[in-house]
mmCIF file of C-alpha atoms in Angstrom:
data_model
loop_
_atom_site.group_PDB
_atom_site.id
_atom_site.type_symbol
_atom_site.label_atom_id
_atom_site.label_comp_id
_atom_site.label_asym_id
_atom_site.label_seq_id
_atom_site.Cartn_x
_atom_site.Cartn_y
_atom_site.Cartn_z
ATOM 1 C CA UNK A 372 -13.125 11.103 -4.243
ATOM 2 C CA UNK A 373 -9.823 9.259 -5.295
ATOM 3 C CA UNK A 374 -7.148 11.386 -4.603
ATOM 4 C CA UNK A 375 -4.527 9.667 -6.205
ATOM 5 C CA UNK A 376 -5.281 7.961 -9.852
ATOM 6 C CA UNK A 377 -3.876 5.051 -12.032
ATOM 7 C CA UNK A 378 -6.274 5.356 -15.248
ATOM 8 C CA UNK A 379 -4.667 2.624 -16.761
ATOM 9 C CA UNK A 380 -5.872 -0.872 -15.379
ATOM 10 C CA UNK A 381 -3.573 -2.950 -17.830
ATOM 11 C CA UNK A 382 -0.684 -2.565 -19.572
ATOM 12 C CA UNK A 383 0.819 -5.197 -21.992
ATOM 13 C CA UNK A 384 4.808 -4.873 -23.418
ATOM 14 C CA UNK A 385 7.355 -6.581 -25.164
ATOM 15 C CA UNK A 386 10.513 -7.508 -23.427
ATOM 16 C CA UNK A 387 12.812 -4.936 -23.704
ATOM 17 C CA UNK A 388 11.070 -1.991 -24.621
ATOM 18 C CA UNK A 389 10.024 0.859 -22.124
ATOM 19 C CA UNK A 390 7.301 0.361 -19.868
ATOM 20 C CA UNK A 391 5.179 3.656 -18.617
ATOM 21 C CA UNK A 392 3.477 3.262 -16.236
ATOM 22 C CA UNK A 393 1.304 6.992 -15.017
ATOM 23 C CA UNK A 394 -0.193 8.227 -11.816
ATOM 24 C CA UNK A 395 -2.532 11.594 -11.318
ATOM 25 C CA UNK A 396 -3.231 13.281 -7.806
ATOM 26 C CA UNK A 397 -4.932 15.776 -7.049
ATOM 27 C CA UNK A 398 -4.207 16.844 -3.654
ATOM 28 C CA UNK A 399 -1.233 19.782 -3.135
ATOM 29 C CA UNK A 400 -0.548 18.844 0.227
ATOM 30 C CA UNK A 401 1.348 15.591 -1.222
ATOM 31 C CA UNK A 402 4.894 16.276 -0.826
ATOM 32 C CA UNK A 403 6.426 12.281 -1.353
ATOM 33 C CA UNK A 404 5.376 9.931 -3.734
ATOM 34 C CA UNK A 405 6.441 5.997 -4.088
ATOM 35 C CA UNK A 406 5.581 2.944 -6.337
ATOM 36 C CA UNK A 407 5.179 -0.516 -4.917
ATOM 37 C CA UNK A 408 4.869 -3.512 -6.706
ATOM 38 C CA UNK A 409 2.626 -6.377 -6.136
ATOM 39 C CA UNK A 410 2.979 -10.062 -7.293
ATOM 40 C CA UNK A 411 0.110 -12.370 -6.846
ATOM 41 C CA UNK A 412 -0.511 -13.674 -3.071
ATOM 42 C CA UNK A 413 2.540 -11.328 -1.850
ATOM 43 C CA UNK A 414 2.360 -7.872 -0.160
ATOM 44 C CA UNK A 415 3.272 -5.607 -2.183
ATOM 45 C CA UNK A 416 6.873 -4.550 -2.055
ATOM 46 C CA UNK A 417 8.783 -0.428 -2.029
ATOM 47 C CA UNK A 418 10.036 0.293 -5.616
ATOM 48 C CA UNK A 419 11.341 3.307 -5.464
ATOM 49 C CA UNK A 420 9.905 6.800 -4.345
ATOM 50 C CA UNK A 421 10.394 10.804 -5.025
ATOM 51 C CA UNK A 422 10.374 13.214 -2.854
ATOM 52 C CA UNK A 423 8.406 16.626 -4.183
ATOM 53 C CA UNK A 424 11.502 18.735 -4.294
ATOM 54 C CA UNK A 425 12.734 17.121 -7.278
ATOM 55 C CA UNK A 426 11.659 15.568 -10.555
ATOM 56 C CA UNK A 427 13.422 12.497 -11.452
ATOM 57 C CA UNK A 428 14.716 9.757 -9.053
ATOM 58 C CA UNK A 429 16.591 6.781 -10.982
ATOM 59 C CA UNK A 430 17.666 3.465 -9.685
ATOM 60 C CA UNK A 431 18.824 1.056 -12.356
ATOM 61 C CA UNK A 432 15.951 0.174 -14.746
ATOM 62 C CA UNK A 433 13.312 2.129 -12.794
ATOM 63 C CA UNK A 434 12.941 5.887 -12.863
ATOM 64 C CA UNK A 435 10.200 8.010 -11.496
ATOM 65 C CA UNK A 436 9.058 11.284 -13.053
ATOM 66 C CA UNK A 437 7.405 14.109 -11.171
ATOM 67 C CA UNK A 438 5.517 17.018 -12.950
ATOM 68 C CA UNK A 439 4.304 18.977 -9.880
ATOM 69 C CA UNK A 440 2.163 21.522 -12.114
ATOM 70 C CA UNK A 441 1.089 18.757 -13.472
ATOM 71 C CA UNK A 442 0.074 16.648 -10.330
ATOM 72 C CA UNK A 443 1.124 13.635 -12.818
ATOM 73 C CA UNK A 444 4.118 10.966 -12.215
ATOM 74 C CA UNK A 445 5.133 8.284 -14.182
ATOM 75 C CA UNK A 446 7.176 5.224 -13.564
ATOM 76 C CA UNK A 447 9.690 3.960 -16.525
ATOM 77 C CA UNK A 448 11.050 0.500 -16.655
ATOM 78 C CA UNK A 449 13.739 -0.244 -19.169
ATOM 79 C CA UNK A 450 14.223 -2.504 -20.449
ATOM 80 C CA UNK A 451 11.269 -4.216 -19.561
ATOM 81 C CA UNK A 452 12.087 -8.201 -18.446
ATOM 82 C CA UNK A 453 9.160 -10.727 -17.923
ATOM 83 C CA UNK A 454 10.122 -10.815 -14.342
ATOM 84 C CA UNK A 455 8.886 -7.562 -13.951
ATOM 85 C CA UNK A 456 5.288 -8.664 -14.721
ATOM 86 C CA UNK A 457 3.004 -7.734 -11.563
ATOM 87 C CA UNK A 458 0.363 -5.022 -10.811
ATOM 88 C CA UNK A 459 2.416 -1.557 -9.696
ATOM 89 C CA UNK A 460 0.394 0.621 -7.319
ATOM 90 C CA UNK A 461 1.609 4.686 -7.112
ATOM 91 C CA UNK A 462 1.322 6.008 -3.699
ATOM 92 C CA UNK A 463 1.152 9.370 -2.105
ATOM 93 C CA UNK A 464 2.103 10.582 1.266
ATOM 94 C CA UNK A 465 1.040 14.304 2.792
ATOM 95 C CA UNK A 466 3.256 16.517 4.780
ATOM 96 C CA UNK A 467 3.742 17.406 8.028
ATOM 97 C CA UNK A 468 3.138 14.512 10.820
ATOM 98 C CA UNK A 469 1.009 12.313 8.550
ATOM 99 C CA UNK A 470 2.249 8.731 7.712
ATOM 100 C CA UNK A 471 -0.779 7.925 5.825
ATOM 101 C CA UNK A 472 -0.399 6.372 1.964
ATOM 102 C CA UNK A 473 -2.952 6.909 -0.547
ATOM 103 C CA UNK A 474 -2.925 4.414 -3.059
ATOM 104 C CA UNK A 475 -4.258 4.097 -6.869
ATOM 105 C CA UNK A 476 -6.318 1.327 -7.774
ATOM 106 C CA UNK A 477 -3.450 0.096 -9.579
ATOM 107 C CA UNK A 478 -1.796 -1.112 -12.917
ATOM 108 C CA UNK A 479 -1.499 -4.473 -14.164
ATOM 109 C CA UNK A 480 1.834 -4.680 -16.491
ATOM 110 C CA UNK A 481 2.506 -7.617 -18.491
ATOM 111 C CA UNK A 482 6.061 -8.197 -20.171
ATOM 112 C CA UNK A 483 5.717 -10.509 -22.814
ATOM 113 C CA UNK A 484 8.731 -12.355 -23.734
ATOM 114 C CA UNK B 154 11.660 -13.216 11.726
ATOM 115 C CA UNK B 155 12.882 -11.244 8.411
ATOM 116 C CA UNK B 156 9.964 -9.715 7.257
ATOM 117 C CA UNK B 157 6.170 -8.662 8.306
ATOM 118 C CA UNK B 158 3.956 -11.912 8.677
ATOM 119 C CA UNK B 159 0.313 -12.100 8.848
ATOM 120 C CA UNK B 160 -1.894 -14.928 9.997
ATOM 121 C CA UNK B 161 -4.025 -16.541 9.009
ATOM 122 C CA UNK B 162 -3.018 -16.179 5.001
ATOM 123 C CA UNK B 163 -7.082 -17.195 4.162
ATOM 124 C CA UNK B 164 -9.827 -16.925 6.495
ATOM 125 C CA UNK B 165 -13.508 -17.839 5.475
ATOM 126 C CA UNK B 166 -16.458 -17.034 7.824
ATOM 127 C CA UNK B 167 -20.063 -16.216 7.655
ATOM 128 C CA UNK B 168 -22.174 -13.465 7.833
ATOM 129 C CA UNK B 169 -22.534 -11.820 11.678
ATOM 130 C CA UNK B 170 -19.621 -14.362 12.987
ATOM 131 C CA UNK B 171 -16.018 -11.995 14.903
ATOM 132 C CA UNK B 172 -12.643 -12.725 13.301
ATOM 133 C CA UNK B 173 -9.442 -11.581 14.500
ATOM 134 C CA UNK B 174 -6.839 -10.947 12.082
ATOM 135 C CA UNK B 175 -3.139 -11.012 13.624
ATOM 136 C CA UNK B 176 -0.001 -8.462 12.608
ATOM 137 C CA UNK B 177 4.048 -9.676 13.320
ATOM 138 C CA UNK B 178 5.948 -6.552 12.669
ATOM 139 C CA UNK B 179 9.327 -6.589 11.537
ATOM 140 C CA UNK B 180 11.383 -6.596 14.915
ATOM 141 C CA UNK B 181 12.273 -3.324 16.296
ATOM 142 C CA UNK B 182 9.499 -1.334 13.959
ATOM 143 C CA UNK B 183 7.923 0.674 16.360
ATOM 144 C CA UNK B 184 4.803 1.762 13.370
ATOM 145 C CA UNK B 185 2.342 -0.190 12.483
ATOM 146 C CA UNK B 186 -0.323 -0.187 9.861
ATOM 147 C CA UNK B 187 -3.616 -1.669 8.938
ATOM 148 C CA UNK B 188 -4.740 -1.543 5.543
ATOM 149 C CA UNK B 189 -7.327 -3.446 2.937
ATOM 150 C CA UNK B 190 -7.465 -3.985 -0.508
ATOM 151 C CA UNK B 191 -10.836 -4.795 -1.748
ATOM 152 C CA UNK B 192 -11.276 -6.230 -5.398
ATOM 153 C CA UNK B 193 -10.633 -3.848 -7.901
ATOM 154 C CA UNK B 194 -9.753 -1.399 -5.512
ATOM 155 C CA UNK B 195 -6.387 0.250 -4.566
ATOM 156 C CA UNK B 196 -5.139 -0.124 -0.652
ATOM 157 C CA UNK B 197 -6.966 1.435 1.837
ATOM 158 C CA UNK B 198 -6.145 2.812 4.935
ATOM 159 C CA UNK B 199 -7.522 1.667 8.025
ATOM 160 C CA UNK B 200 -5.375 2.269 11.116
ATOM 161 C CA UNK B 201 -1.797 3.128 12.233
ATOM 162 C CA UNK B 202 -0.144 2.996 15.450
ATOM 163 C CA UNK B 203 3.519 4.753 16.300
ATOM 164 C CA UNK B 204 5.172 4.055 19.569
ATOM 165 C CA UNK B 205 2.905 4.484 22.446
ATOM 166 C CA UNK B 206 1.059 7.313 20.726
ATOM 167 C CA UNK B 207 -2.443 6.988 20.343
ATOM 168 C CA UNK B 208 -3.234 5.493 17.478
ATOM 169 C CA UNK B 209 -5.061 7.138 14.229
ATOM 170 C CA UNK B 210 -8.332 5.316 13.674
ATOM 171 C CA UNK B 211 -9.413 7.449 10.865
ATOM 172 C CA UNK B 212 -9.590 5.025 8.616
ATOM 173 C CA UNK B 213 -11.651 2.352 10.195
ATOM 174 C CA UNK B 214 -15.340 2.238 8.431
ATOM 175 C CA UNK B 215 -17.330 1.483 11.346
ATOM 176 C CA UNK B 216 -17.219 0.661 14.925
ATOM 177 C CA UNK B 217 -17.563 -2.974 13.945
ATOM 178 C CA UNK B 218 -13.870 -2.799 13.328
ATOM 179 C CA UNK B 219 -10.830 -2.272 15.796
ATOM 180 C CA UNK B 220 -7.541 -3.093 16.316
ATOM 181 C CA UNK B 221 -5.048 -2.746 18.961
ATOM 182 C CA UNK B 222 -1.356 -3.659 19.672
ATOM 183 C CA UNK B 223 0.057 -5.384 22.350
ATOM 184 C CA UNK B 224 3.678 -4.507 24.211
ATOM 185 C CA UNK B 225 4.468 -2.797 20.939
ATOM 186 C CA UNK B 226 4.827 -4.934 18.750
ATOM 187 C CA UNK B 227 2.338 -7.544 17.581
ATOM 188 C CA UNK B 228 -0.769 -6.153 16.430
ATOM 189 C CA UNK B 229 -4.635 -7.725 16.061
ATOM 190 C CA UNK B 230 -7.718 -6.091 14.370
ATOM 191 C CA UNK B 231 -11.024 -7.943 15.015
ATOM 192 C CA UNK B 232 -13.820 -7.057 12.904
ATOM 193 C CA UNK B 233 -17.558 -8.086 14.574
ATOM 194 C CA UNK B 234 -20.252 -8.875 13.694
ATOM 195 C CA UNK B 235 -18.788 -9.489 9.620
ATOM 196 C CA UNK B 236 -20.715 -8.042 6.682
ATOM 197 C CA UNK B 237 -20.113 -9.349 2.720
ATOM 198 C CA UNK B 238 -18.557 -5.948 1.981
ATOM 199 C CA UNK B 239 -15.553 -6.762 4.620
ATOM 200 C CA UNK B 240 -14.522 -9.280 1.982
ATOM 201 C CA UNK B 241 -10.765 -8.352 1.141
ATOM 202 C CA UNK B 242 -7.178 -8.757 1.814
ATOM 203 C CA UNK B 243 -6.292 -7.289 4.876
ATOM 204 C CA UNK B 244 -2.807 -5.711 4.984
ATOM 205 C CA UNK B 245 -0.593 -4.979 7.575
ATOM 206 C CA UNK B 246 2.882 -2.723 6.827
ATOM 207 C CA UNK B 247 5.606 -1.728 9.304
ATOM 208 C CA UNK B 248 8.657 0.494 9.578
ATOM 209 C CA UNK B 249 11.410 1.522 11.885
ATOM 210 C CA UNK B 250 9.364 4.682 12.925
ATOM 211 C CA UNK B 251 9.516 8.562 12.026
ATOM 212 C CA UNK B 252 12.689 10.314 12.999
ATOM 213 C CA UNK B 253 14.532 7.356 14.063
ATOM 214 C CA UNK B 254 16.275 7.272 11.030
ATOM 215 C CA UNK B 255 15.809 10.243 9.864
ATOM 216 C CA UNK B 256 13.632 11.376 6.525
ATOM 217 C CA UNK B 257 10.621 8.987 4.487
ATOM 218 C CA UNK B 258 10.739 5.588 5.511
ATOM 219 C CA UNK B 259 9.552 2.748 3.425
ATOM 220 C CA UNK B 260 6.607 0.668 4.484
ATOM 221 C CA UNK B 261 7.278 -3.216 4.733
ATOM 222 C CA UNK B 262 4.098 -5.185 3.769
ATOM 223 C CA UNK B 263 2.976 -8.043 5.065
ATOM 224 C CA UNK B 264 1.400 -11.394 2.394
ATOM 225 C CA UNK B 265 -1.798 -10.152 3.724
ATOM 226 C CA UNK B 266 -4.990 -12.000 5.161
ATOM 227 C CA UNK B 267 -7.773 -13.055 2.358
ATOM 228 C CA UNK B 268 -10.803 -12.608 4.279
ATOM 229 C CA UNK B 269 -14.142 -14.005 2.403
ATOM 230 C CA UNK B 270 -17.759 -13.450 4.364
ATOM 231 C CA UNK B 271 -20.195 -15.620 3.327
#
């Protein structure tokens, strides 16, 4: 049972519009969430992340939503630059001692120039 | 070195044949995790070690598959006895370790190890 879910394999924009990018989970006990992007051949690298207690976290272009009723975030870029073109995994971490991160299977997001 | 390296970046074997997959944490990271991506397939967990705690194996899908992690630091995971379905890029992620700096930490990935069974 997949505990945390990207529906969306693909997503295709134009430079410099807003790119969405969403993320369902359905286990409670998550109490941190984070995005990570991955680019070909590479590891994939931190993003940015929100902590349960709120429900926004900006940093520059990126900002995270969190709807906790919801069990739904969503990751905005904008604007959206070619360079940002790469598959974006959402991640989930549970409380207490666990370290663990549940991943989604991950969104591919092409910025077309 | 700066970041988490892996070795070897590709690694093609054949059905029933060991391999040993190798982890070089970012220096001073005292956790330590294993995970693989399959195709199609989001990250998934395999192992993680923290200090000289014993390490959570939940994760691993058989007994074929272990890992362990030498004077802290450098970490291998040998899979035996290799089935098709091992097929995937095997990652490894460290950080600076819970409570030493207080809060979340982020997890630094390694390129990963392309493993193909034939």
């Amino acid at each position: 049972d997949q505990q945390v879910k990207q529906n969306s394999p693909s997503l295709s924009v134009q430079e410099g519009r807003i790119s969405i990018l969403n993320c369902d989970y359905t286990n409670s006990m998550f109490d941190y969430f984070l995005w990570y992007k991955k680019y070909p051949a590479e590891g994939p690298t931190f993003l940015i992340s929100i902590s349960s207690i709120k429900d926004k976290n900006e940093d520059g272009r990126f900002t995270v939503f969190l709807n906790k009723s919801a069990k739904h975030l969503s990751l905005h870029i904008v604007p959206s630059q070619p360079g940002d073109s790469a598959v974006y995994f959402c991640a989930a971490r549970g409380q207490g001692g666990s370290e663990k991160l549940v991943f989604g299977k991950g969104t591919k997001l092409t910025v077309n120039p | 070195g700066a970041g988490v390296s892996q070795s070897p970046s590709n690694k093609v074997t054949e059905k029933g044949k060991d391999v040993e997959l190798r982890c070089d944490p970012i220096s001073g990271h005292t956790a330590l995790y294993w995970y693989r991506q399959s195709l199609g397939q989001g990250l998934e967990f395999l192992i993680y070690f923290q200090g000289n705690s014993a390490p959570d194996k939940s994760g691993l899908p058989s007994d074929r598959f272990s890992a362990e992690r030498t004077g802290g630091s450098v970490s291998t995971l040998t899979i035996q006895r290799t089935q098709q379905e091992d097929s995937a890029v095997y990652l490894c992620a460290s950080f600076l370790g819970r409570g030493l700096a207080g809060g979340r930490e982020t997890q630094y990935f390694g390129p990963g190890t392309r493993l193909l069974v034939l």
